[in-house]
Amino acid sequence: MAAAPTTGVSMGEALNRALRDALAHDSDVLVYGEDVGPLGGVFRVTDGLTAEFGQERVFDSPLAEAGIVGTAIGMAMYGLRPVVELQFDAFAYPAFEQVVSHLAKMRNRTRGAVSLPVVLRVPYGGGIGGVEHHSDSSEAYYTHTPGLRVVTPGTPADAYSMLREAVECDDPVVFLEPKRRYWSRQEVELPVRTEPMAMPVVRRPGTDATLVTYGPMVETALEAAETAAAEGRSLEVVDVRQLAPLDDGVVTASVRRTGRAVVLHEASVFGGYGAELAARIGERCFHYLEAPVLRVGGLDVPYPPPKLEHHHLPDADRVLAAVDRLQWESAWVDDGEGGLPRP
Amino acid sequence: MKHTDERPSAPALPTREPVRLVDRHGRRVGHSSFTAPDPARLVELHRAMLIGRRFNQQAGTLARQGRLAVYPSSTGQEAAQVGGVLALSDRDWLFPTYRDSVALVAHGVDPVQTLTLFRGDWHCGYDPHRYRCAPQCTPLATNASHAVGLTYAARRKGRDVAALAMMGDGATSEGDAHEAYNFAAVWNTPVVFLVQNNHWAISVPLRQQTAAPTLAHKAVGYGMKGYHVDGNDAAAVHAVVSHALAEARAGGGPALVEAVTYRVDAHTNADAPQRYRDPAEVEHWKERDPLIRSERLIRDEGLIGDAEETERVLAAFGAEADGIADTVRERLAGEDELDPRSLFTDVYATVPPLLEQERAALADELREV
Ligand SMILES: Cc1ncc(C[n+]2csc(CCOP(=O)(O)OP(=O)(O)O)c2C)c(N)n1
């Protein structure tokens, strides 16, 4: 397993720098939310921004998520580009109506007359020992809503580049920040521009099977691929990045090359975003597949308490166990349950 | 930032007796704080209400005939809508609900485009920027925070823009109303929340909606001024909203205006009000019709001129209102050509690959038909 880098830029720092550069670049950009001002946000992503840009541009709002998103909508209608922080995944839920009924639909309702360049930054996912309501993987709630761009970075470089692009984007963007990766580091020179966020990228090339993943699980997938390589199996890792709208070309091209796929996310498997990926791969790569597409994700239970969360969160071992089940021996076993040997 | 415990002083409580400047017989009522608009404005309010009344009637007919998918009538509420909207300057924005078609027409939105939503052609028929008017909002109270954000943005850009955010009595129970009031007050944005208390939220009466003495009282807890107004008195609504807008513009903070009125018609043409309310109550309110009183005022005080001139001008207003209603009917007579491929164009700024595929698939289906 590759040792995690201890130097370079952390994802939190990259996001901070992206906000700083966006604020400096465009006076219509402003940042607000709960505790994002002098405190710098509970994860310090907005650290120092109020000091640098003043209370006019970076400030604490009343504690009211629907109001935060609703006012951002009104601001965007009049030409500002608000970047708002919703403190935690589960605390974005009070804003859900504003997101689904207004933010996502305004362009469409007005036949393009009103666009809403709003970024909702949402720290999401678990793995940080948070008590309940602090660890949800809420992406599928958003990806099921046409009109929203839903993106999530898996590396510090992407965190910087995708946040800059999100702020510049004329669509509303739900920017999901994998909070357990805020402290992950990468050697990278900022500012940096990576591939456009709408494009999935191959994080690690491989030939035997494809791991399709995003956000917090990119690191996990890379770790699994590293281990598999040592055991003689070459795994390709595809980072989806923009979950919706999905441009599936890179994903399907990879699976057609490798013939096998495991879809990986932290969220519960049932009805999760992985179901969409798996279905799409099934539809578009059927004749290339050597095995059914498998999904690896969290358990189908409410997010567990901190002392049990490691049972819920997929790790490299769980990914590798799924890879092992990809029918490497061509003999097809009819076990009465779809032909897959049991794990 | 230095923290202080200094708190603003509490705004005065709204009066239990609604502000009224013209009573139901068309007689002026003196008021200590507000004066009625000048005669020309009073006549203008009447004209706009007449147009609104005929518009409501026409839209109701079109809905009964199945030519609109649905129509939420505001018959009886014309004074509240027109009185509020005519107080806006030509820079100000309106944030209306489904109930407020008459307000849109008074605000200058094309009457036919106002009905696009209810005709089922599209969700919003007009360009919000052109008319400074947000799309008519159906999720209750969710439009209110948009008004706060927009006026905040306008101030940041150095423009003097206020907004009128409209909602019903039922909508004031929603969390979004609370959040919008609070944001507006804390940010001191120039928004006037105009609550049309028409006594019913579909079938639920006001007393099951709130225990507040008046809806205007709700303002006080936010540090905002609340005004309780006779909503069937266009003069009073206009005077109070004008005052509240002027104060808000000058930095005096947002305000909540409760216009007490009544929904004379059903909630929509699909509703069955006999199931939940006493027809006698409707009759009681019909006697308080906003148009009766404004017309009496105009005649009794000769606001237009002598009797002959008055008749001539009032008849001309009637003809104008009929003409608008007729035009609406004519322009809605045919079916507009709706291109199903337009479903895909304005979901995102550019059409993403998946939607491009779906658009092509739909085009194939269309060719096969
Ligand atoms: C959030 C939300 N909940 C429920 C509804 C369904 N609904 C539409 S109108 C209405 C009653 C609203 O009453 P009120 O706010 O008093 O306005 P009015 O219709 O009387 O003008 C309800 C419950 C809705 N549109 N939005």
XYZ file of C-alpha atoms and ligand atoms in Angstrom:
738
model
C 0.000 0.000 0.000
C 1.233 3.460 -0.905
C 1.970 5.667 2.065
C -0.281 8.714 2.264
C 1.679 11.854 1.390
C 2.423 14.103 4.318
C 3.619 17.058 2.290
C 1.980 19.058 -0.456
C -1.465 20.606 -0.445
C -4.417 19.219 1.490
C -7.873 19.146 -0.027
C -9.087 21.643 2.573
C -6.271 24.041 1.657
C -6.986 23.599 -2.034
C -10.644 24.459 -1.502
C -9.684 27.475 0.576
C -7.363 28.687 -2.135
C -10.024 28.131 -4.790
C -12.472 30.303 -2.859
C -9.823 32.955 -2.313
C -8.923 33.040 -5.996
C -12.584 33.060 -7.057
C -13.314 35.982 -4.725
C -10.296 37.874 -6.023
C -11.150 37.127 -9.625
C -14.799 38.206 -9.663
C -16.366 40.839 -7.422
C -19.800 39.245 -7.945
C -18.687 36.177 -6.007
C -19.593 36.079 -2.351
C -19.368 33.425 0.308
C -21.765 32.963 3.184
C -23.268 30.350 5.432
C -23.051 29.224 9.027
C -19.759 30.013 10.797
C -17.903 30.642 7.551
C -16.863 34.146 8.658
C -14.274 34.821 11.378
C -14.206 31.171 12.450
C -13.400 30.049 8.915
C -15.998 27.263 8.851
C -16.131 24.216 11.070
C -13.607 22.551 8.727
C -11.678 25.810 8.199
C -12.296 25.763 4.464
C -13.127 29.488 4.571
C -10.242 30.305 6.891
C -8.936 33.853 6.507
C -11.403 34.848 3.806
C -13.354 37.366 5.884
C -10.098 38.977 6.953
C -8.974 39.261 3.358
C -12.210 40.196 1.616
C -14.262 41.759 4.396
C -17.658 41.069 5.909
C -19.307 42.313 2.746
C -18.061 39.370 0.742
C -17.587 36.572 3.253
C -19.975 36.472 6.150
C -22.069 34.499 8.583
C -25.753 34.325 7.856
C -28.598 33.468 10.181
C -28.861 29.772 10.920
C -31.425 28.706 8.385
C -30.572 26.486 5.452
C -33.711 27.095 3.408
C -33.123 30.805 3.862
C -29.478 30.489 2.851
C -30.346 28.741 -0.392
C -33.430 30.888 -1.000
C -31.507 34.134 -0.631
C -28.729 32.763 -2.828
C -31.339 32.130 -5.512
C -32.530 35.729 -5.290
C -28.960 37.026 -5.392
C -28.176 34.964 -8.461
C -31.304 36.322 -10.143
C -29.733 39.736 -9.824
C -26.283 38.837 -11.093
C -24.295 37.728 -8.062
C -22.539 34.363 -7.857
C -23.092 33.185 -4.311
C -21.095 30.288 -2.931
C -22.889 29.080 0.157
C -21.816 26.486 2.671
C -24.300 24.070 4.168
C -22.400 22.927 7.228
C -22.974 19.167 6.998
C -24.730 16.776 4.607
C -27.655 16.144 6.944
C -28.054 19.831 7.720
C -28.627 20.594 4.079
C -31.964 18.814 4.262
C -33.946 21.835 5.490
C -32.968 23.503 2.198
C -34.131 20.598 0.088
C -37.313 22.245 -1.147
C -35.427 25.330 -2.291
C -32.854 23.147 -4.038
C -35.295 20.852 -5.796
C -38.191 23.180 -6.545
C -36.336 26.376 -7.332
C -32.577 26.109 -7.691
C -32.753 23.133 -10.039
C -35.701 24.362 -12.053
C -35.450 28.116 -12.498
C -33.653 27.988 -15.836
C -36.115 25.477 -17.185
C -39.221 27.236 -15.823
C -38.134 30.479 -17.429
C -36.983 28.872 -20.680
C -33.455 29.990 -20.118
C -34.271 33.596 -19.178
C -33.013 33.187 -15.611
C -29.921 31.182 -14.797
C -28.798 30.577 -11.247
C -25.017 30.402 -10.891
C -25.106 29.253 -7.271
C -22.657 26.856 -5.649
C -23.806 24.844 -2.649
C -20.793 23.523 -0.841
C -21.735 20.515 1.237
C -19.195 18.571 3.324
C -20.503 15.001 3.031
C -19.821 11.414 3.959
C -18.423 9.707 7.009
C -15.188 8.361 8.336
C -14.429 11.179 10.738
C -16.019 9.742 13.861
C -18.956 12.106 13.708
C -22.038 11.509 15.797
C -25.331 10.998 13.999
C -26.387 13.457 11.298
C -22.772 14.327 10.470
C -21.832 11.589 8.026
C -24.499 11.116 5.370
C -23.687 10.398 1.761
C -26.482 12.461 0.283
C -25.445 12.542 -3.363
C -28.292 10.449 -4.744
C -30.886 12.896 -3.432
C -29.336 15.523 -5.665
C -28.358 13.428 -8.657
C -31.986 12.384 -9.057
C -32.909 16.025 -9.656
C -32.523 17.257 -13.238
C -31.144 20.767 -13.474
C -28.463 20.391 -10.823
C -24.852 19.714 -11.495
C -23.588 17.428 -8.774
C -19.839 17.193 -8.486
C -17.392 15.790 -5.989
C -13.609 15.944 -6.088
C -11.378 13.050 -5.174
C -8.017 14.831 -5.095
C -6.727 18.218 -3.890
C -5.931 19.302 -7.456
C -9.468 18.490 -8.535
C -10.845 20.166 -5.429
C -9.208 23.406 -6.487
C -9.975 23.185 -10.156
C -13.527 21.899 -9.865
C -14.486 24.521 -7.291
C -13.160 27.286 -9.535
C -15.113 25.802 -12.421
C -18.229 25.419 -10.274
C -18.128 29.109 -9.364
C -17.727 30.048 -13.027
C -20.494 27.682 -14.124
C -23.878 29.135 -15.094
C -25.718 26.096 -13.735
C -26.372 25.571 -10.044
C -23.734 23.227 -8.669
C -24.019 20.999 -5.635
C -20.380 20.725 -4.666
C -19.979 17.732 -2.382
C -16.786 17.792 -0.357
C -15.645 14.415 0.954
C -14.997 15.585 4.468
C -12.787 12.667 5.501
C -10.410 13.675 2.692
C -10.040 17.317 3.747
C -6.657 16.378 5.175
C -5.471 14.217 2.273
C -2.427 15.714 0.583
C -1.030 15.829 -2.920
C 2.056 17.432 -4.414
C 0.538 20.058 -6.634
C 1.239 23.643 -7.576
C -1.805 25.916 -7.136
C -3.526 27.376 -9.037
C -4.089 24.351 -11.195
C -6.650 23.482 -13.807
C -7.426 19.820 -14.273
C -9.783 18.249 -16.829
C -13.229 19.857 -17.135
C -15.387 18.629 -14.267
C -17.982 17.113 -16.591
C -15.395 14.555 -17.731
C -14.712 11.418 -15.720
C -10.992 10.674 -15.612
C -8.912 7.534 -15.430
C -7.000 7.928 -12.153
C -4.967 4.802 -12.663
C -4.803 2.743 -15.804
C -5.310 -1.006 -15.644
C -6.327 -3.905 -17.818
C -8.220 -6.533 -15.813
C -11.161 -4.740 -14.263
C -12.457 -1.202 -13.748
C -13.266 0.372 -10.393
C -15.743 3.185 -10.954
C -15.938 5.563 -8.053
C -15.875 9.180 -6.857
C -15.293 11.510 -3.931
C -14.065 9.876 -0.729
C -13.702 6.453 -2.334
C -11.175 7.506 -4.961
C -8.396 7.076 -2.439
C -9.823 3.747 -1.331
C -10.028 2.505 -4.905
C -6.442 3.533 -5.586
C -5.348 1.729 -2.466
C -7.196 -1.410 -3.592
C -5.633 -1.158 -7.053
C -2.185 -0.867 -5.522
C -2.739 -3.986 -3.470
C -4.204 -5.868 -6.432
C -1.192 -4.953 -8.546
C 1.094 -6.514 -5.987
C -1.005 -9.649 -6.350
C -0.757 -9.533 -10.140
C -4.137 -8.064 -11.006
C -4.320 -4.797 -12.903
C -7.243 -2.575 -11.897
C -8.222 0.619 -13.675
C -9.675 3.359 -11.483
C -12.166 5.779 -12.975
C -13.115 8.882 -10.991
C -16.560 10.081 -12.093
C -16.179 13.639 -10.661
C -19.390 15.122 -12.068
C -22.083 12.689 -11.022
C -24.861 14.571 -12.779
C -25.348 15.183 -15.558
C -23.206 12.154 -16.293
C -21.022 11.881 -19.333
C -20.497 8.143 -19.254
C -18.107 7.838 -22.204
C -14.926 7.428 -20.188
C -16.607 4.935 -17.881
C -17.994 2.726 -20.621
C -14.819 2.902 -22.695
C -12.849 1.690 -19.702
C -15.214 -1.185 -18.958
C -15.229 -2.232 -22.593
C -11.452 -2.473 -22.396
C -11.289 -4.398 -19.135
C -14.527 -6.403 -19.389
C -15.215 -6.244 -15.682
C -16.480 -3.516 -13.368
C -16.986 -2.810 -9.700
C -18.907 0.316 -8.786
C -17.851 1.773 -5.478
C -19.279 4.430 -3.199
C -19.630 5.174 0.459
C -23.398 5.592 0.363
C -25.755 2.724 1.053
C -25.995 0.447 -1.952
C -29.765 0.172 -2.348
C -31.101 2.807 -4.714
C -27.730 4.532 -4.600
C -25.888 6.373 -7.326
C -23.983 3.149 -8.000
C -27.200 1.561 -9.220
C -27.270 4.164 -11.990
C -23.656 3.495 -12.903
C -24.144 -0.262 -12.874
C -27.295 -0.073 -14.968
C -25.636 2.187 -17.481
C -22.586 -0.078 -17.766
C -24.910 -3.056 -18.171
C -26.842 -1.331 -20.954
C -23.854 -0.063 -22.829
C -21.171 -2.680 -22.261
C -23.204 -5.898 -22.118
C -21.367 -7.681 -24.878
C -18.006 -6.752 -23.432
C -18.701 -7.933 -19.931
C -17.119 -11.078 -18.533
C -19.044 -10.819 -15.290
C -22.006 -8.982 -13.820
C -21.248 -5.478 -12.621
C -20.880 -5.527 -8.864
C -21.617 -2.752 -6.425
C -19.702 -2.056 -3.251
C -20.986 0.537 -0.833
C -22.134 1.228 2.669
C -24.571 -1.050 4.439
C -28.257 -0.390 3.955
C -28.617 0.955 7.453
C -28.832 4.463 8.905
C -25.330 5.822 9.282
C -23.846 4.010 12.297
C -22.378 5.539 15.442
C -18.647 6.341 15.359
C -17.484 3.139 16.984
C -19.256 1.040 14.371
C -18.785 3.154 11.276
C -15.782 1.160 10.043
C -18.123 -1.795 9.477
C -20.262 0.400 7.272
C -17.591 2.114 5.242
C -16.222 0.141 2.326
C -12.465 -0.334 2.538
C -9.889 -1.699 0.128
C -10.424 -5.235 1.406
C -14.106 -5.101 0.612
C -13.332 -3.769 -2.835
C -10.815 -6.545 -3.436
C -13.272 -9.166 -2.237
C -15.729 -7.896 -4.834
C -13.044 -7.970 -7.502
C -12.397 -11.595 -6.586
C -16.036 -12.389 -7.320
C -15.829 -11.162 -10.924
C -15.841 -14.695 -12.428
C -12.186 -14.978 -13.199
C -12.569 -18.673 -13.924
C -14.703 -18.780 -17.008
C -16.818 -21.588 -15.571
C -20.219 -20.185 -14.817
C -21.617 -21.537 -11.608
C -25.384 -21.846 -11.418
C -25.958 -21.337 -7.749
C -29.587 -20.401 -8.261
C -28.840 -16.796 -7.382
C -27.668 -15.381 -10.657
C -24.600 -17.447 -11.143
C -22.214 -15.711 -8.821
C -20.180 -17.653 -6.330
C -21.099 -16.341 -2.919
C -18.620 -13.940 -1.346
C -15.648 41.487 15.454
C -16.767 43.093 18.674
C -19.753 41.536 20.256
C -22.263 43.734 22.018
C -25.511 43.019 23.767
C -27.117 46.112 22.320
C -30.532 45.184 21.014
C -32.735 47.208 18.731
C -35.893 48.589 20.264
C -39.090 46.678 19.583
C -41.296 47.884 16.761
C -44.745 49.030 17.830
C -47.426 46.343 17.861
C -49.786 46.483 14.924
C -53.285 47.692 15.668
C -56.029 45.096 16.043
C -58.305 47.384 14.053
C -57.142 47.281 10.437
C -55.955 50.461 8.797
C -58.901 51.675 6.722
C -59.125 54.874 4.707
C -62.316 54.191 2.756
C -65.145 52.208 4.333
C -67.385 49.733 2.592
C -69.850 52.458 1.685
C -67.182 54.409 -0.109
C -66.842 56.994 2.647
C -63.483 58.259 3.749
C -62.286 57.350 7.218
C -59.731 59.527 8.939
C -56.530 57.853 10.123
C -53.802 59.165 12.388
C -50.866 57.768 10.398
C -51.985 57.309 6.825
C -53.644 59.452 4.204
C -55.380 58.222 1.098
C -53.611 58.542 -2.263
C -54.495 61.531 -4.425
C -57.632 61.421 -6.616
C -55.782 60.454 -9.788
C -54.227 57.483 -8.016
C -57.548 56.464 -6.497
C -59.068 56.440 -9.971
C -56.099 54.486 -11.307
C -56.532 51.898 -8.551
C -60.175 51.513 -9.495
C -59.337 51.067 -13.156
C -56.712 48.412 -12.390
C -59.146 46.583 -10.118
C -61.787 46.578 -12.830
C -59.317 45.076 -15.255
C -58.378 42.549 -12.600
C -61.974 41.604 -11.881
C -62.752 41.022 -15.537
C -59.507 39.096 -15.916
C -60.493 36.838 -13.006
C -63.906 36.270 -14.525
C -62.505 35.507 -17.945
C -59.860 33.139 -16.602
C -62.524 31.412 -14.485
C -64.670 30.907 -17.561
C -61.747 29.593 -19.569
C -60.962 27.153 -16.772
C -64.578 25.926 -16.655
C -64.437 25.408 -20.394
C -61.282 23.381 -20.013
C -59.186 25.898 -21.873
C -57.043 26.471 -18.804
C -55.826 23.463 -16.853
C -56.623 25.257 -13.607
C -57.176 28.788 -12.326
C -56.854 30.079 -8.780
C -59.198 33.052 -8.772
C -58.572 36.173 -6.728
C -62.046 37.635 -7.100
C -62.585 39.776 -4.030
C -58.855 40.270 -3.521
C -58.255 42.793 -6.272
C -57.708 45.694 -3.884
C -54.989 43.855 -1.998
C -53.148 42.883 -5.181
C -53.548 46.082 -7.137
C -53.069 48.329 -4.126
C -49.776 46.624 -3.365
C -48.403 46.402 -6.877
C -49.160 49.979 -7.901
C -46.993 51.110 -5.002
C -43.913 49.698 -6.737
C -41.558 51.912 -8.701
C -40.417 50.927 -12.161
C -37.218 49.471 -10.735
C -38.864 47.269 -8.133
C -39.498 43.544 -8.342
C -42.595 41.499 -7.688
C -42.452 37.957 -6.237
C -45.962 36.614 -6.760
C -47.760 33.339 -6.047
C -50.218 31.313 -8.114
C -53.021 33.443 -6.640
C -51.602 36.717 -7.903
C -52.339 36.809 -11.632
C -54.188 40.095 -11.185
C -51.113 41.530 -9.502
C -49.032 40.481 -12.505
C -51.399 42.139 -14.934
C -51.375 45.334 -12.849
C -47.580 45.117 -12.775
C -47.540 45.131 -16.570
C -46.981 41.483 -17.432
C -48.685 40.446 -20.665
C -52.053 38.963 -19.546
C -51.726 36.035 -21.920
C -48.209 35.243 -20.724
C -49.596 35.434 -17.195
C -51.824 32.487 -18.046
C -49.158 30.318 -19.699
C -48.695 28.452 -16.416
C -52.390 27.727 -15.996
C -52.875 26.914 -19.633
C -50.305 24.168 -19.223
C -48.059 25.409 -22.006
C -45.065 26.090 -19.808
C -44.260 26.794 -16.156
C -43.730 30.496 -16.703
C -44.760 32.423 -19.774
C -42.791 35.640 -19.363
C -39.203 36.763 -19.007
C -38.774 37.657 -15.329
C -36.053 40.190 -16.088
C -38.159 42.028 -18.620
C -41.048 42.520 -16.203
C -39.091 42.497 -12.951
C -41.365 39.741 -11.878
C -40.342 36.308 -10.604
C -42.238 33.277 -11.897
C -45.505 32.685 -10.062
C -44.566 30.517 -7.117
C -46.504 27.458 -6.037
C -44.431 25.974 -3.175
C -45.814 28.120 -0.365
C -43.663 30.952 0.988
C -40.568 29.810 -0.890
C -40.574 32.948 -3.048
C -40.057 35.195 -0.024
C -36.363 34.508 0.500
C -35.740 35.067 -3.212
C -36.993 38.620 -2.765
C -34.580 39.064 0.125
C -31.660 37.785 -1.936
C -32.517 39.861 -4.960
C -32.779 43.130 -3.069
C -29.602 42.290 -1.213
C -27.825 41.795 -4.542
C -29.263 45.001 -5.978
C -28.018 46.983 -3.008
C -24.566 45.435 -3.432
C -24.616 46.620 -7.005
C -25.605 50.092 -5.889
C -29.127 49.994 -7.302
C -32.194 51.240 -5.536
C -34.474 48.230 -5.877
C -37.181 47.159 -3.471
C -39.405 44.105 -3.716
C -42.922 43.057 -2.893
C -43.073 39.412 -1.811
C -46.571 38.020 -1.783
C -48.028 35.116 0.164
C -51.271 33.879 1.624
C -52.338 33.523 5.256
C -51.666 29.788 5.186
C -48.186 30.344 3.811
C -47.203 32.343 6.901
C -47.157 29.050 8.821
C -44.382 27.697 6.616
C -40.800 27.612 7.808
C -39.707 29.408 4.655
C -41.801 32.434 5.631
C -40.080 32.567 8.988
C -36.634 32.280 7.448
C -37.337 34.963 4.882
C -38.710 37.417 7.474
C -35.670 36.840 9.620
C -33.132 37.187 6.822
C -34.799 40.360 5.586
C -34.774 41.916 9.027
C -31.195 40.910 9.876
C -29.880 42.044 6.493
C -32.167 45.067 6.439
C -33.195 44.448 2.846
C -35.955 46.556 1.271
C -38.665 43.911 1.048
C -42.311 44.327 1.880
C -44.019 41.018 2.573
C -47.618 41.400 1.489
C -49.760 38.751 3.140
C -53.215 38.442 1.664
C -55.233 37.058 4.510
C -58.181 35.727 2.534
C -59.243 33.659 5.542
C -58.835 30.279 3.897
C -55.961 28.042 2.910
C -57.882 25.775 0.573
C -60.265 24.363 3.202
C -58.427 25.329 6.364
C -59.631 28.462 8.151
C -57.314 31.050 9.624
C -58.006 30.054 13.250
C -56.460 26.643 12.571
C -53.470 28.326 11.021
C -52.260 30.614 13.765
C -52.812 31.751 17.320
C -51.332 35.163 16.618
C -53.610 38.145 17.326
C -53.131 39.257 13.725
C -50.735 38.013 11.090
C -49.094 41.427 11.203
C -48.084 40.699 14.790
C -45.735 38.040 13.485
C -43.475 40.790 12.203
C -42.648 42.103 15.647
C -40.657 39.079 16.747
C -38.291 39.633 13.844
C -37.766 43.259 14.714
C -39.834 44.191 11.706
C -42.771 46.514 11.380
C -46.154 44.910 10.906
C -49.211 46.580 9.427
C -52.725 45.211 9.655
C -54.753 46.672 6.827
C -58.234 46.430 5.378
C -57.332 44.478 2.273
C -60.529 45.373 0.476
C -59.672 49.040 0.698
C -57.322 49.715 -2.195
C -56.552 53.177 -0.851
C -55.424 51.769 2.499
C -53.357 48.956 1.001
C -51.728 51.372 -1.400
C -50.980 53.949 1.290
C -49.532 51.414 3.708
C -47.461 49.504 1.150
C -46.147 52.779 -0.291
C -45.150 53.912 3.172
C -43.537 50.566 3.997
C -41.619 50.537 0.714
C -40.384 54.088 1.250
C -39.200 53.260 4.764
C -37.547 50.050 3.632
C -35.787 51.850 0.800
C -34.495 54.463 3.195
C -32.898 51.758 5.327
C -35.721 51.550 7.847
C -36.030 47.804 7.436
C -38.459 45.418 5.792
C -42.112 45.199 6.759
C -44.959 42.760 6.813
C -48.318 44.019 5.600
C -51.344 41.873 6.332
C -54.163 42.747 3.962
C -57.403 41.362 5.369
C -59.537 40.225 2.485
C -61.585 37.263 1.370
C -61.410 34.570 -1.262
C -64.875 34.857 -2.750
C -64.432 32.048 -5.278
C -63.311 28.494 -4.718
C -59.585 27.844 -4.103
C -59.386 26.831 -7.767
C -61.982 25.645 -10.221
C -61.279 22.113 -8.952
C -62.256 22.967 -5.360
C -65.605 22.362 -3.576
C -65.983 25.138 -0.996
C -69.523 24.058 -0.005
C -67.831 21.193 1.818
C -66.133 23.449 4.305
C -67.599 26.940 4.464
C -70.937 28.637 5.003
C -72.254 30.497 1.947
C -73.489 33.224 4.312
C -69.868 34.050 5.047
C -69.278 34.641 1.351
C -72.302 36.932 1.195
C -70.997 38.895 4.155
C -67.782 39.546 2.272
C -69.430 40.289 -1.031
C -70.975 43.306 0.676
C -67.432 44.422 1.333
C -66.413 44.100 -2.292
C -63.437 46.344 -3.013
C -64.847 47.548 -6.323
C -68.160 48.676 -4.870
C -66.459 50.948 -2.433
C -63.984 52.477 -4.857
C -66.712 53.173 -7.379
C -68.890 54.812 -4.726
C -65.994 56.934 -3.582
C -65.319 58.077 -7.131
C -68.962 58.950 -7.759
C -69.716 60.525 -4.391
C -66.627 62.687 -4.387
C -66.595 63.369 -8.100
C -62.971 62.270 -8.306
C -63.164 62.042 -12.070
C -65.339 65.116 -12.729
C -69.018 65.894 -13.020
C -71.614 63.138 -13.289
C -71.502 62.983 -17.055
C -67.723 62.842 -17.207
C -67.716 60.216 -14.449
C -70.113 57.965 -16.350
C -68.142 58.375 -19.527
C -64.801 57.493 -17.940
C -66.175 54.614 -15.874
C -67.817 53.201 -18.982
C -64.512 53.545 -20.806
C -62.758 51.650 -17.988
C -65.375 48.914 -18.265
C -64.883 48.736 -22.006
C -61.131 48.597 -21.576
C -61.421 45.760 -19.057
C -63.784 43.894 -21.360
C -61.406 44.463 -24.228
C -58.475 42.977 -22.328
C -60.598 40.002 -21.312
C -61.760 39.530 -24.898
C -58.223 39.732 -26.201
C -57.141 37.121 -23.699
C -59.935 34.842 -24.874
C -59.077 35.395 -28.538
C -55.364 34.933 -28.081
C -55.990 31.725 -26.172
C -58.508 30.465 -28.701
C -56.100 28.452 -30.820
C -53.617 25.922 -29.612
C -50.041 27.123 -29.523
C -47.616 24.865 -31.299
C -45.524 23.283 -28.545
C -42.294 21.661 -29.678
C -41.554 18.660 -27.454
C -37.884 18.923 -28.366
C -37.804 22.172 -26.403
C -38.107 20.028 -23.269
C -34.371 19.491 -23.379
C -33.014 22.932 -24.145
C -33.094 24.791 -20.849
C -32.379 22.154 -18.253
C -28.708 23.121 -18.184
C -26.804 25.995 -19.761
C -25.731 23.581 -22.484
C -27.454 20.321 -23.392
C -25.513 17.462 -21.753
C -24.865 14.186 -23.634
C -27.597 12.222 -21.895
C -30.254 14.779 -22.772
C -28.917 14.962 -26.311
C -29.535 11.221 -26.581
C -33.026 11.522 -25.134
C -33.800 14.381 -27.479
C -32.723 12.270 -30.452
C -34.819 9.333 -29.196
C -37.877 11.566 -28.839
C -37.298 12.979 -32.310
C -37.313 9.399 -33.652
C -40.574 8.689 -31.842
C -42.060 11.830 -33.355
C -41.001 10.832 -36.852
C -42.634 7.434 -36.412
C -45.957 8.968 -35.453
C -45.198 23.826 0.449
C -46.583 23.631 -0.055
N -47.447 22.860 0.628
C -48.694 22.641 0.170
C -49.113 23.207 -1.003
C -50.521 22.913 -1.573
N -51.338 24.129 -1.479
C -51.494 24.963 -2.523
S -52.339 26.328 -2.134
C -52.543 25.851 -0.546
C -53.235 26.765 0.418
C -52.472 28.007 0.608
O -53.200 28.915 1.359
P -52.753 30.411 1.540
O -51.312 30.514 1.816
O -53.650 31.011 2.567
O -52.985 31.094 0.131
P -54.270 31.155 -0.787
O -54.292 29.907 -1.627
O -55.466 31.267 0.080
O -54.070 32.343 -1.629
C -51.970 24.599 -0.341
C -52.029 23.836 0.927
C -48.198 24.025 -1.678
N -48.530 24.635 -2.824
N -46.959 24.238 -1.189
